[in-house]
Short mmCIF file of C-alpha atoms and ligand atoms in Angstrom, two decimals:
data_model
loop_
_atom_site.label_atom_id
_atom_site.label_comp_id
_atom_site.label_asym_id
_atom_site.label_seq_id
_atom_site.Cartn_x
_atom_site.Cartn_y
_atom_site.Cartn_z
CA UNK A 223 -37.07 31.09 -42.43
CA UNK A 224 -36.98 27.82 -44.61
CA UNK A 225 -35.49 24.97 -43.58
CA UNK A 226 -32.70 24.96 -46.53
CA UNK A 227 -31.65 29.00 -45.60
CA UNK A 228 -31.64 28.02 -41.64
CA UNK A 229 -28.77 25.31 -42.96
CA UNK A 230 -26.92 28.02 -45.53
CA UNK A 231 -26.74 29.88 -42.45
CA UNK A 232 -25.58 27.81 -39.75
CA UNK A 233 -22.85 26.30 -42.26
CA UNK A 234 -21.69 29.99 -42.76
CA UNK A 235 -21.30 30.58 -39.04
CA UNK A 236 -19.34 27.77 -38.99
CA UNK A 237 -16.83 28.83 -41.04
CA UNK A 238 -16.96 32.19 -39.95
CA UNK A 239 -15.35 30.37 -36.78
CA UNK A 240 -12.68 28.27 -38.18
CA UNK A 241 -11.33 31.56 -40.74
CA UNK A 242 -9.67 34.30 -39.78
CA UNK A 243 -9.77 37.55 -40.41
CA UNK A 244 -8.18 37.12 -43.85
CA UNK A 245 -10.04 34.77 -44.94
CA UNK A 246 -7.06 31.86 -44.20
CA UNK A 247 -8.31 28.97 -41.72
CA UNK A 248 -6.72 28.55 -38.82
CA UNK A 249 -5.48 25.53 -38.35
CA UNK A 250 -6.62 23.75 -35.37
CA UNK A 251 -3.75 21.62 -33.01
CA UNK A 252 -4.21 18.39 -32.28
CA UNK A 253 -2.04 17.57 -29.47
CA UNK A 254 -1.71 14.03 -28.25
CA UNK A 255 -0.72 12.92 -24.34
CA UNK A 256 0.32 9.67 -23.89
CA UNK A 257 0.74 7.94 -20.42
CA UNK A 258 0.49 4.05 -19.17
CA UNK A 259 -1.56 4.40 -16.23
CA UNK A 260 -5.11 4.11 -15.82
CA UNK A 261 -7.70 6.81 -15.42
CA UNK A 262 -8.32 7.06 -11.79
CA UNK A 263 -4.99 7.53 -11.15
CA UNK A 264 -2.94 11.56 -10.06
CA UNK A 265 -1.39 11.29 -13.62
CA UNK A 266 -4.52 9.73 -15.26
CA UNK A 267 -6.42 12.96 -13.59
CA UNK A 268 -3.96 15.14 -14.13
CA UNK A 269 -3.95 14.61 -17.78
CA UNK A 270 -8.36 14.85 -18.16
CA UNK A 271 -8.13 18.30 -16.30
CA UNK A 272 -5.19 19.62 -18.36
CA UNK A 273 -7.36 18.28 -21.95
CA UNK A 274 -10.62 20.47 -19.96
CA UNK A 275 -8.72 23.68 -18.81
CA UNK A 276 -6.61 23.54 -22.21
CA UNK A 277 -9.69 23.30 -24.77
CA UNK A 278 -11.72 25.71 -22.17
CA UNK A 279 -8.68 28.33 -22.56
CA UNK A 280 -7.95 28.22 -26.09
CA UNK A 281 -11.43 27.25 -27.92
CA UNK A 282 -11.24 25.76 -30.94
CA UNK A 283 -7.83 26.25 -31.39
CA UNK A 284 -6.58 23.25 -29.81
CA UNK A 285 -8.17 19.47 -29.38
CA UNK A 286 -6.21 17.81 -26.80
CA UNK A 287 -6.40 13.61 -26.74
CA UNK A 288 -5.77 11.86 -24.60
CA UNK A 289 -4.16 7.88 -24.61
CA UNK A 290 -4.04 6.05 -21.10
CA UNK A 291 -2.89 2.49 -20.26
CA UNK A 292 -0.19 2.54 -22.82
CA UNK A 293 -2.23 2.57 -25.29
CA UNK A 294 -0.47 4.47 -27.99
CA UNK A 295 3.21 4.10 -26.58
CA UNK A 296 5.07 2.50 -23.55
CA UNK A 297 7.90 4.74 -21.78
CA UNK A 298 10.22 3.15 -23.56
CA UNK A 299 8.76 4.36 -26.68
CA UNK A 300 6.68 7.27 -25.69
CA UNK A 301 10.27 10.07 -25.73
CA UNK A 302 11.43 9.10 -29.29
CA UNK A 303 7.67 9.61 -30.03
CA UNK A 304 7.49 13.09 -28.86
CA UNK A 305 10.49 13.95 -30.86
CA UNK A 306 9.17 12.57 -34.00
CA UNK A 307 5.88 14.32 -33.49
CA UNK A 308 3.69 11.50 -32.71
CA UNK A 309 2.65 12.71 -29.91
CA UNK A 310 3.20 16.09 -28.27
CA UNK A 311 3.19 14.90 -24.22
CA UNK A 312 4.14 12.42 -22.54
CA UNK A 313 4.87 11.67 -18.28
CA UNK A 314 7.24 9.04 -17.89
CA UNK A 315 8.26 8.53 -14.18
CA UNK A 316 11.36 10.17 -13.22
CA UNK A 317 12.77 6.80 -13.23
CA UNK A 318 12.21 6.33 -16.78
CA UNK A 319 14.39 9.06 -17.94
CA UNK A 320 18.18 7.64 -17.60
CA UNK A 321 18.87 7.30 -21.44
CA UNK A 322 18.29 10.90 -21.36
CA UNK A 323 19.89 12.15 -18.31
CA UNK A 324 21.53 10.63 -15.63
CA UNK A 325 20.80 13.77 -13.30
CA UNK A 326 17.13 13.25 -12.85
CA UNK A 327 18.14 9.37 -11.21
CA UNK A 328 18.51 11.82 -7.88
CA UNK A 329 14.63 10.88 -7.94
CA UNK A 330 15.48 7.18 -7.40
CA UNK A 331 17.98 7.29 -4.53
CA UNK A 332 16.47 5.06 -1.51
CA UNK A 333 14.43 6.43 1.23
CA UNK A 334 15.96 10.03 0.18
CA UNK A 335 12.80 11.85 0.75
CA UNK A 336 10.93 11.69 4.11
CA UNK A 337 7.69 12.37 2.75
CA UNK A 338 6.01 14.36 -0.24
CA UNK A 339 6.74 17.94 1.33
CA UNK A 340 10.40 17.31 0.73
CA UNK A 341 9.70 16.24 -2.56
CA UNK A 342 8.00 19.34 -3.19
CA UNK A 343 10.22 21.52 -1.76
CA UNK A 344 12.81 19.79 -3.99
CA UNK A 345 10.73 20.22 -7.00
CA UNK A 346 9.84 23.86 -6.48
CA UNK A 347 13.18 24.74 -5.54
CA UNK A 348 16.38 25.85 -7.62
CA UNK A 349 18.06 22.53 -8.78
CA UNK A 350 14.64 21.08 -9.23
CA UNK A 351 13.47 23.27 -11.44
CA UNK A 352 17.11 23.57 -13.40
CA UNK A 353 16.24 19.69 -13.64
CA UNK A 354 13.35 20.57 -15.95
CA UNK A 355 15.63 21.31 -18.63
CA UNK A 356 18.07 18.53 -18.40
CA UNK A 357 17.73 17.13 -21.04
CA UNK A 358 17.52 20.68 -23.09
CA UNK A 359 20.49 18.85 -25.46
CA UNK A 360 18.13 16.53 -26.50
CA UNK A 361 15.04 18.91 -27.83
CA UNK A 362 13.44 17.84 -24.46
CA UNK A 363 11.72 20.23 -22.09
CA UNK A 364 9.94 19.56 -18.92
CA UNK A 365 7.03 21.62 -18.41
CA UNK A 366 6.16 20.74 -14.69
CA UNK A 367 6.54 17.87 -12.14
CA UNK A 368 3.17 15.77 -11.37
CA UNK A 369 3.39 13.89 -7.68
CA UNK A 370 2.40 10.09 -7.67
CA UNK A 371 3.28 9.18 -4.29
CA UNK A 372 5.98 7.11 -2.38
CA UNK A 373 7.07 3.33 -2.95
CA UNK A 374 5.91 0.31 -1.31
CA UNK A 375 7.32 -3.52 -1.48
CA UNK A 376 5.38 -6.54 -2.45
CA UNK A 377 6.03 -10.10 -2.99
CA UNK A 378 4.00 -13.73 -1.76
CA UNK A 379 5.91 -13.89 0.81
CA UNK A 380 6.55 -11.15 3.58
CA UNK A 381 9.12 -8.61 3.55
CA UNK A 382 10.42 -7.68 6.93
CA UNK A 383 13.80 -7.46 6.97
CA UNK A 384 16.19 -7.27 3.92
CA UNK A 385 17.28 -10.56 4.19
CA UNK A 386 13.94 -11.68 3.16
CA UNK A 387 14.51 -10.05 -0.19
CA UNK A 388 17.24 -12.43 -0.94
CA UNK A 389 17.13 -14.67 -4.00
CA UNK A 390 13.17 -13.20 -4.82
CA UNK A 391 13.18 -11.57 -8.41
CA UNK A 392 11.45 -7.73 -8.35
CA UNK A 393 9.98 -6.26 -11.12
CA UNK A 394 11.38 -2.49 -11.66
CA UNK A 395 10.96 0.23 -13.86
CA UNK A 396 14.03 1.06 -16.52
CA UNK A 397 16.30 2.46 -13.96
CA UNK A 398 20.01 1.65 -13.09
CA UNK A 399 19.42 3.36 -9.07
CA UNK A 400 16.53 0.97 -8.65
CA UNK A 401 18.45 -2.10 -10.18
CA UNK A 402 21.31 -1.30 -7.86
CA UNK A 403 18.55 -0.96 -4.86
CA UNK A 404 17.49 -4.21 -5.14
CA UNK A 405 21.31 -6.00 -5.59
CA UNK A 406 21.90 -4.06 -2.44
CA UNK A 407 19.74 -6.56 -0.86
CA UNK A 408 20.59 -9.29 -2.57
CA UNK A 409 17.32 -9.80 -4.87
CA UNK A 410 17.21 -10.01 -8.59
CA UNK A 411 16.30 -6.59 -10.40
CA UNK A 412 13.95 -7.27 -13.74
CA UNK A 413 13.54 -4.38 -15.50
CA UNK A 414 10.20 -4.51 -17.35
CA UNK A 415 7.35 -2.77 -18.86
CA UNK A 416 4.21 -1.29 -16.07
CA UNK A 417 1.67 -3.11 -19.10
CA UNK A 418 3.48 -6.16 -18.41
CA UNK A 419 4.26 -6.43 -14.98
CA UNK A 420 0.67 -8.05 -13.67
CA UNK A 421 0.94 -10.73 -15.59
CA UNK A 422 4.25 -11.32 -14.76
CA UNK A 423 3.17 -11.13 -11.08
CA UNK A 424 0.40 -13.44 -11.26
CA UNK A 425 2.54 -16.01 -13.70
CA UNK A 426 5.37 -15.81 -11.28
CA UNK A 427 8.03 -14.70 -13.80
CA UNK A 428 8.74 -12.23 -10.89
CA UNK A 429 8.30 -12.57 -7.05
CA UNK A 430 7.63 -9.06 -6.53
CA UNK A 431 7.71 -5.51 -7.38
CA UNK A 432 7.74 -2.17 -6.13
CA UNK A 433 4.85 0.51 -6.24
CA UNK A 434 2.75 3.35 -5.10
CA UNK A 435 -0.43 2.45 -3.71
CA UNK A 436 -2.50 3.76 -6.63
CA UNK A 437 -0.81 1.79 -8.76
CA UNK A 438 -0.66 -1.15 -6.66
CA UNK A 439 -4.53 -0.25 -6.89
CA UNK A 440 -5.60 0.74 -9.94
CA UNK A 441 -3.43 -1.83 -12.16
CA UNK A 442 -4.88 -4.97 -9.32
CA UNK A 443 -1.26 -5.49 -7.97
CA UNK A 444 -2.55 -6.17 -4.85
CA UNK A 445 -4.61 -9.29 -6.42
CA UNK A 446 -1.33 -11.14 -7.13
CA UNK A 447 0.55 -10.53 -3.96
CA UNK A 448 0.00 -11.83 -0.65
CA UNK A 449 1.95 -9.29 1.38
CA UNK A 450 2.54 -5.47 0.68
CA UNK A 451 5.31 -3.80 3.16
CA UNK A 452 4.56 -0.31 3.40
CA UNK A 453 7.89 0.74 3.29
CA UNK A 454 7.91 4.47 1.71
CA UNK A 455 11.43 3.53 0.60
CA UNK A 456 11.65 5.40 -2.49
CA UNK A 457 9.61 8.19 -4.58
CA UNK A 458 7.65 7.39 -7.81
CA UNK A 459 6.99 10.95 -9.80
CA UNK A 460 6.51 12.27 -12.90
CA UNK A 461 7.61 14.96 -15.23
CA UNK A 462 5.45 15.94 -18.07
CA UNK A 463 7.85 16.81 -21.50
CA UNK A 464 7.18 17.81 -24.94
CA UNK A 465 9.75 18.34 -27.82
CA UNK A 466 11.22 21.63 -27.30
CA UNK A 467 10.78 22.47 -30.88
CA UNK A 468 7.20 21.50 -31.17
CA UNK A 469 6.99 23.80 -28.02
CA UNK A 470 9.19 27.00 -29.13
CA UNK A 471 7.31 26.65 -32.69
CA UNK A 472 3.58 26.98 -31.41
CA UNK A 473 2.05 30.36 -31.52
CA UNK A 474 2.44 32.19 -28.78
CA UNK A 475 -1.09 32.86 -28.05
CA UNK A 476 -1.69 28.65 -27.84
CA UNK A 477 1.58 27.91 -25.67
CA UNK A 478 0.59 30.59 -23.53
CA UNK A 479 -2.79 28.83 -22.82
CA UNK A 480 -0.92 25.71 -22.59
CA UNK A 481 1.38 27.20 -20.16
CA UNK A 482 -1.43 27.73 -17.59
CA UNK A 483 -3.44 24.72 -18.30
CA UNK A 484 -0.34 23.23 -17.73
CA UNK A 485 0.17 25.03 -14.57
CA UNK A 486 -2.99 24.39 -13.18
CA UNK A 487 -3.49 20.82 -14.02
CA UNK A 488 0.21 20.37 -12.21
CA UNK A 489 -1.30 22.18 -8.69
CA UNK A 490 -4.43 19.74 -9.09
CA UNK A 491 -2.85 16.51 -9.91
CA UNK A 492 -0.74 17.27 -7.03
CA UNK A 493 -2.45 18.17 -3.96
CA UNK A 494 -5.28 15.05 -5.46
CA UNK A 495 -2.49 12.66 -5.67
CA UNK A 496 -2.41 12.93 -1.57
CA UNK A 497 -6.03 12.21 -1.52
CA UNK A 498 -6.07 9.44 -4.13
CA UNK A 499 -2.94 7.57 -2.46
CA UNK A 500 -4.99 7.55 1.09
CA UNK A 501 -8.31 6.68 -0.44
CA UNK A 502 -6.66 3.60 -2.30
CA UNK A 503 -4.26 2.46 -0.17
CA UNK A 504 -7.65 2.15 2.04
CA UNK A 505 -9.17 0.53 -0.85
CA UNK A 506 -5.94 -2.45 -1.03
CA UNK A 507 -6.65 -3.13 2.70
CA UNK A 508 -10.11 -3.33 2.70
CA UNK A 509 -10.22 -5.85 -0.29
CA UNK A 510 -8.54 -8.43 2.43
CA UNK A 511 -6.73 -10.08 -0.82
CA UNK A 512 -3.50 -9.02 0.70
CA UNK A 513 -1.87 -8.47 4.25
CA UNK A 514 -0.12 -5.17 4.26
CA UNK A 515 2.61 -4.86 6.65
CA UNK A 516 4.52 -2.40 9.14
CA UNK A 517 7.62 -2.30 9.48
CA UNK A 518 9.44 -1.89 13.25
CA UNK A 519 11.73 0.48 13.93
CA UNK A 520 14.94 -1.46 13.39
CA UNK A 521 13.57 -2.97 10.53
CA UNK A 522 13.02 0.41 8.53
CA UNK A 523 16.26 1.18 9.50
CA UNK A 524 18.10 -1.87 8.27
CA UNK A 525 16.75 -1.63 4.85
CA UNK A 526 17.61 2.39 5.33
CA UNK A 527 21.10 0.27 5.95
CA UNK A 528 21.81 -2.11 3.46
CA UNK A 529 20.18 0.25 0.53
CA UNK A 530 22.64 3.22 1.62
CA UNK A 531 25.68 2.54 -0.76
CA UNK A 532 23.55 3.13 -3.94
CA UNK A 533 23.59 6.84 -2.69
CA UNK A 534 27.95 6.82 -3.60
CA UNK A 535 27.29 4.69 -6.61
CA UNK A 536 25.54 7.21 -8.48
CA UNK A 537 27.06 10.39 -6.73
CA UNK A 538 29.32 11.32 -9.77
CA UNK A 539 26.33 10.82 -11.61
CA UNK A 540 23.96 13.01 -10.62
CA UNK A 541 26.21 15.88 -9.00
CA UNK A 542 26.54 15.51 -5.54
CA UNK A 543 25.25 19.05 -5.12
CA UNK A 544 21.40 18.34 -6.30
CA UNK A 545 21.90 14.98 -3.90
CA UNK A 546 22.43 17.32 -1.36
CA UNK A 547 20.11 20.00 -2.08
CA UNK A 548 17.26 16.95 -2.19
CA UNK A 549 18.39 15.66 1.10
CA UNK A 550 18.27 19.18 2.60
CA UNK A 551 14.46 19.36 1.86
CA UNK A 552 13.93 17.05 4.62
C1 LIG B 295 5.85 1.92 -13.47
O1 LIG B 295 6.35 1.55 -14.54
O2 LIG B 295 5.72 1.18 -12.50
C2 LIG B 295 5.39 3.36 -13.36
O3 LIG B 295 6.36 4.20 -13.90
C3 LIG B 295 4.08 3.56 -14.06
C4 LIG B 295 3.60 4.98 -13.92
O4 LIG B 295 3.60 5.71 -14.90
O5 LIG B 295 3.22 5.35 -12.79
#
C-alpha cells in the first residue's frame, strides 16, 4: 500500500469513530473539575482516578480535565462556576458550602465526630445522604462525599490549653461554625482563601490556622509553624457537586458511566485518604521543622469544654435531628 492510501485510510477510520451511525458526529464532553489542593492529596487523587475510570468507561465520549491548586477557580468562585457551565465539578469542603445551605455546617460542629468511622457512618447513612441534595433549590447536586481527614491546630507558639488561643488570629475556611469555634476560645477567626493562607502564615498576618495533616503537608504548613497540636477537634471533608441541570441533561449512557466512575473514585479516595493522612502526618514529624504536640487528658477535654456552645448556636440551623443523627454515629 502507498504511503498517501495508508493516510486516506487511517483518516477514514478516524472518522468512522467520532460519527455515528447516521452519519452526525457525536459530540465529545469536555468536563472540567476544579479543586484547590495539590496532587498528592485524597481529593487531588480522587479526582486523577475519577478522569482514568471516567475516560476508560466511556471512550471517546468524554475528556475529563482536570485543574488543581486553584488554578481555574477558588471555592469561593468555583459553585457560581459550575452553574454557569464553566466547569462541570467541583469539591469544596463541607465547610465551604454555607451560602448554599446552612444544613451541611453539621460538618463543622467541634469534636462532633470521634473518628472517620462515624463520619462514614454519617455519610452513608439516611440524613447524610438526604444532605446530598440540599441544596437541590439551587440547581446543585452532590454526587458523593470524598474523606480528607480530621483537624489539627497550629500556631508559633504552643497550643495546650484554650487559654493559649487567646488574642492569636487563626486562619479559617468561609464558615460561620468555625468562626464561632475559635471566639469560643477567645482567638480571632480570619476567614481566608487555602491559596492564600501560607503566605499569610509565614508573613504573620495570622498566628495560626487549622488543618488536616495532608494539607498541613502538602501546601508546607508545617514550614511556617513551630508547633502543631494534634487535636482531631473538627472534620475537614468534601462533597463533589455539579449543576443539576448539566447533570439531568447529559445522555444517559455518559451520566451512567459517570455515575460509577464517580462511585468508584469516591470508595478509593476514601479508604487512601486513611493511608495518605498517616503517611504525611509521618512525613510533618520527621521534617523536625515543627514540634507536634499531645494533648493530656484534661486538656482535650477543656477545649471539648469551652468549644461546646457552638453546638446550640447553630442548632436551629442545621435541624437538631441530623445533629443528632451525626452524634449517634459515634
Ligand atoms: C481549606 O481551605 O483549608 C480547605 O478547604 C482546602 C481543601 O480543599 O482541602
Amino acid at each position: 500500500m502507498r504511503l498517501i492510501s495508508k493516510k486516506i485510510l487511517a483518516a477514514s477510520v478516524a472518522t468512522a469513530a467520532i460519527l455515528g451511525m447516521n452519519g452526525m458526529a457525536s459530540a465529545q464532553e469536555v468536563i472540567k473539575f476544579a479543586h484547590v489542593v495539590a496532587p498528592n492529596t485524597p481529593k487531588g487523587k480522587g479526582a486523577e482516578f475519577f478522569k482514568k475510570r471516567a475516560e476508560e468507561l466511556l471512550g471517546d465520549k468524554v475528556k475529563i480535565e482536570i485543574y488543581p491548586n486553584s488554578q481555574l477557580f477558588d471555592d469561593s468562585k468555583v459553585l457560581a462556576a459550575i452553574l454557569r457551565g464553566d466547569v462541570q465539578f467541583g469539591a469544596p469542603s463541607l465547610a465551604k458550602f454555607g451560602k448554599w445551605t446552612k444544613k451541611l455546617q453539621v460538618y463543622d460542629l467541634p469534636f462532633l465526630f470521634k473518628d472517620m468511622d462515624a463520619v462514614s457512618c454519617f455519610q452513608n447513612g439516611e440524613k447524610g445522604q438526604e444532605l446530598l441534595g440540599a441544596m437541590s433549590d439551587k440547581g446543585l447536586t452532590g454526587v458523593g462525599y470524598w474523606h480528607n481527614g480530621l483537624k489539627q491546630l497550629s500556631a508559633n507558639k504552643p497550643l495546650n490549653n484554650p487559654a493559649d488561643a487567646e488574642g492569636l488570629k487563626f486562619r479559617i475556611q468561609s464558615s460561620d461554625v468555625i468562626a464561632a469555634q475559635f471566639e469560643a476560645v477567645d482567638a480571632v477567626p480570619q476567614k481566608m482563601a487555602f491559596s492564600e493562607t501560607y503566605s499569610a502564615l509565614q508573613t504573620g498576618v495570622v498566628d495560626g490556622q487549622e488543618n488536616t495533616w495532608s494539607n498541613i503537608y502538602s501546601k508546607k504548613f508545617f514550614e511556617v509553624q513551630d508547633y502543631i497540636t494534634e487535636s482531631n477537634h473538627g472534620l475537614l471533608d468534601y462533597m463533589v457537586v455539579t449543576s443539576t441541570k448539566w447533570w439531568d441533561g447529559l445522555d444517559p449512557e455518559i451520566r451512567d458511566g459517570l455515575t460509577q466512575a464517580m462511585n468508584e473514585a469516591s470508595d478509593y479516595a476514601n479508604d487512601l485518604s486513611a493511608e495518605l493522612t498517616a503517611e504525611q502526618r509521618q512525613a510533618v514529624i520527621d521534617s523536625g521543622e515543627t514540634e507536634v504536640l499531645q494533648l493530656s487528658g484534661d486538656d482535650f477535654s477543656a477545649w471539648q469544654e469551652a468549644v461546646k456552645p457552638v453546638w446550640a448556636e447553630f442548632s436551629d440551623d442545621i435541624g437538631q435531628d441530623i445533629i443528632d443523627a451525626a452524634a449517634a454515629c459515634n
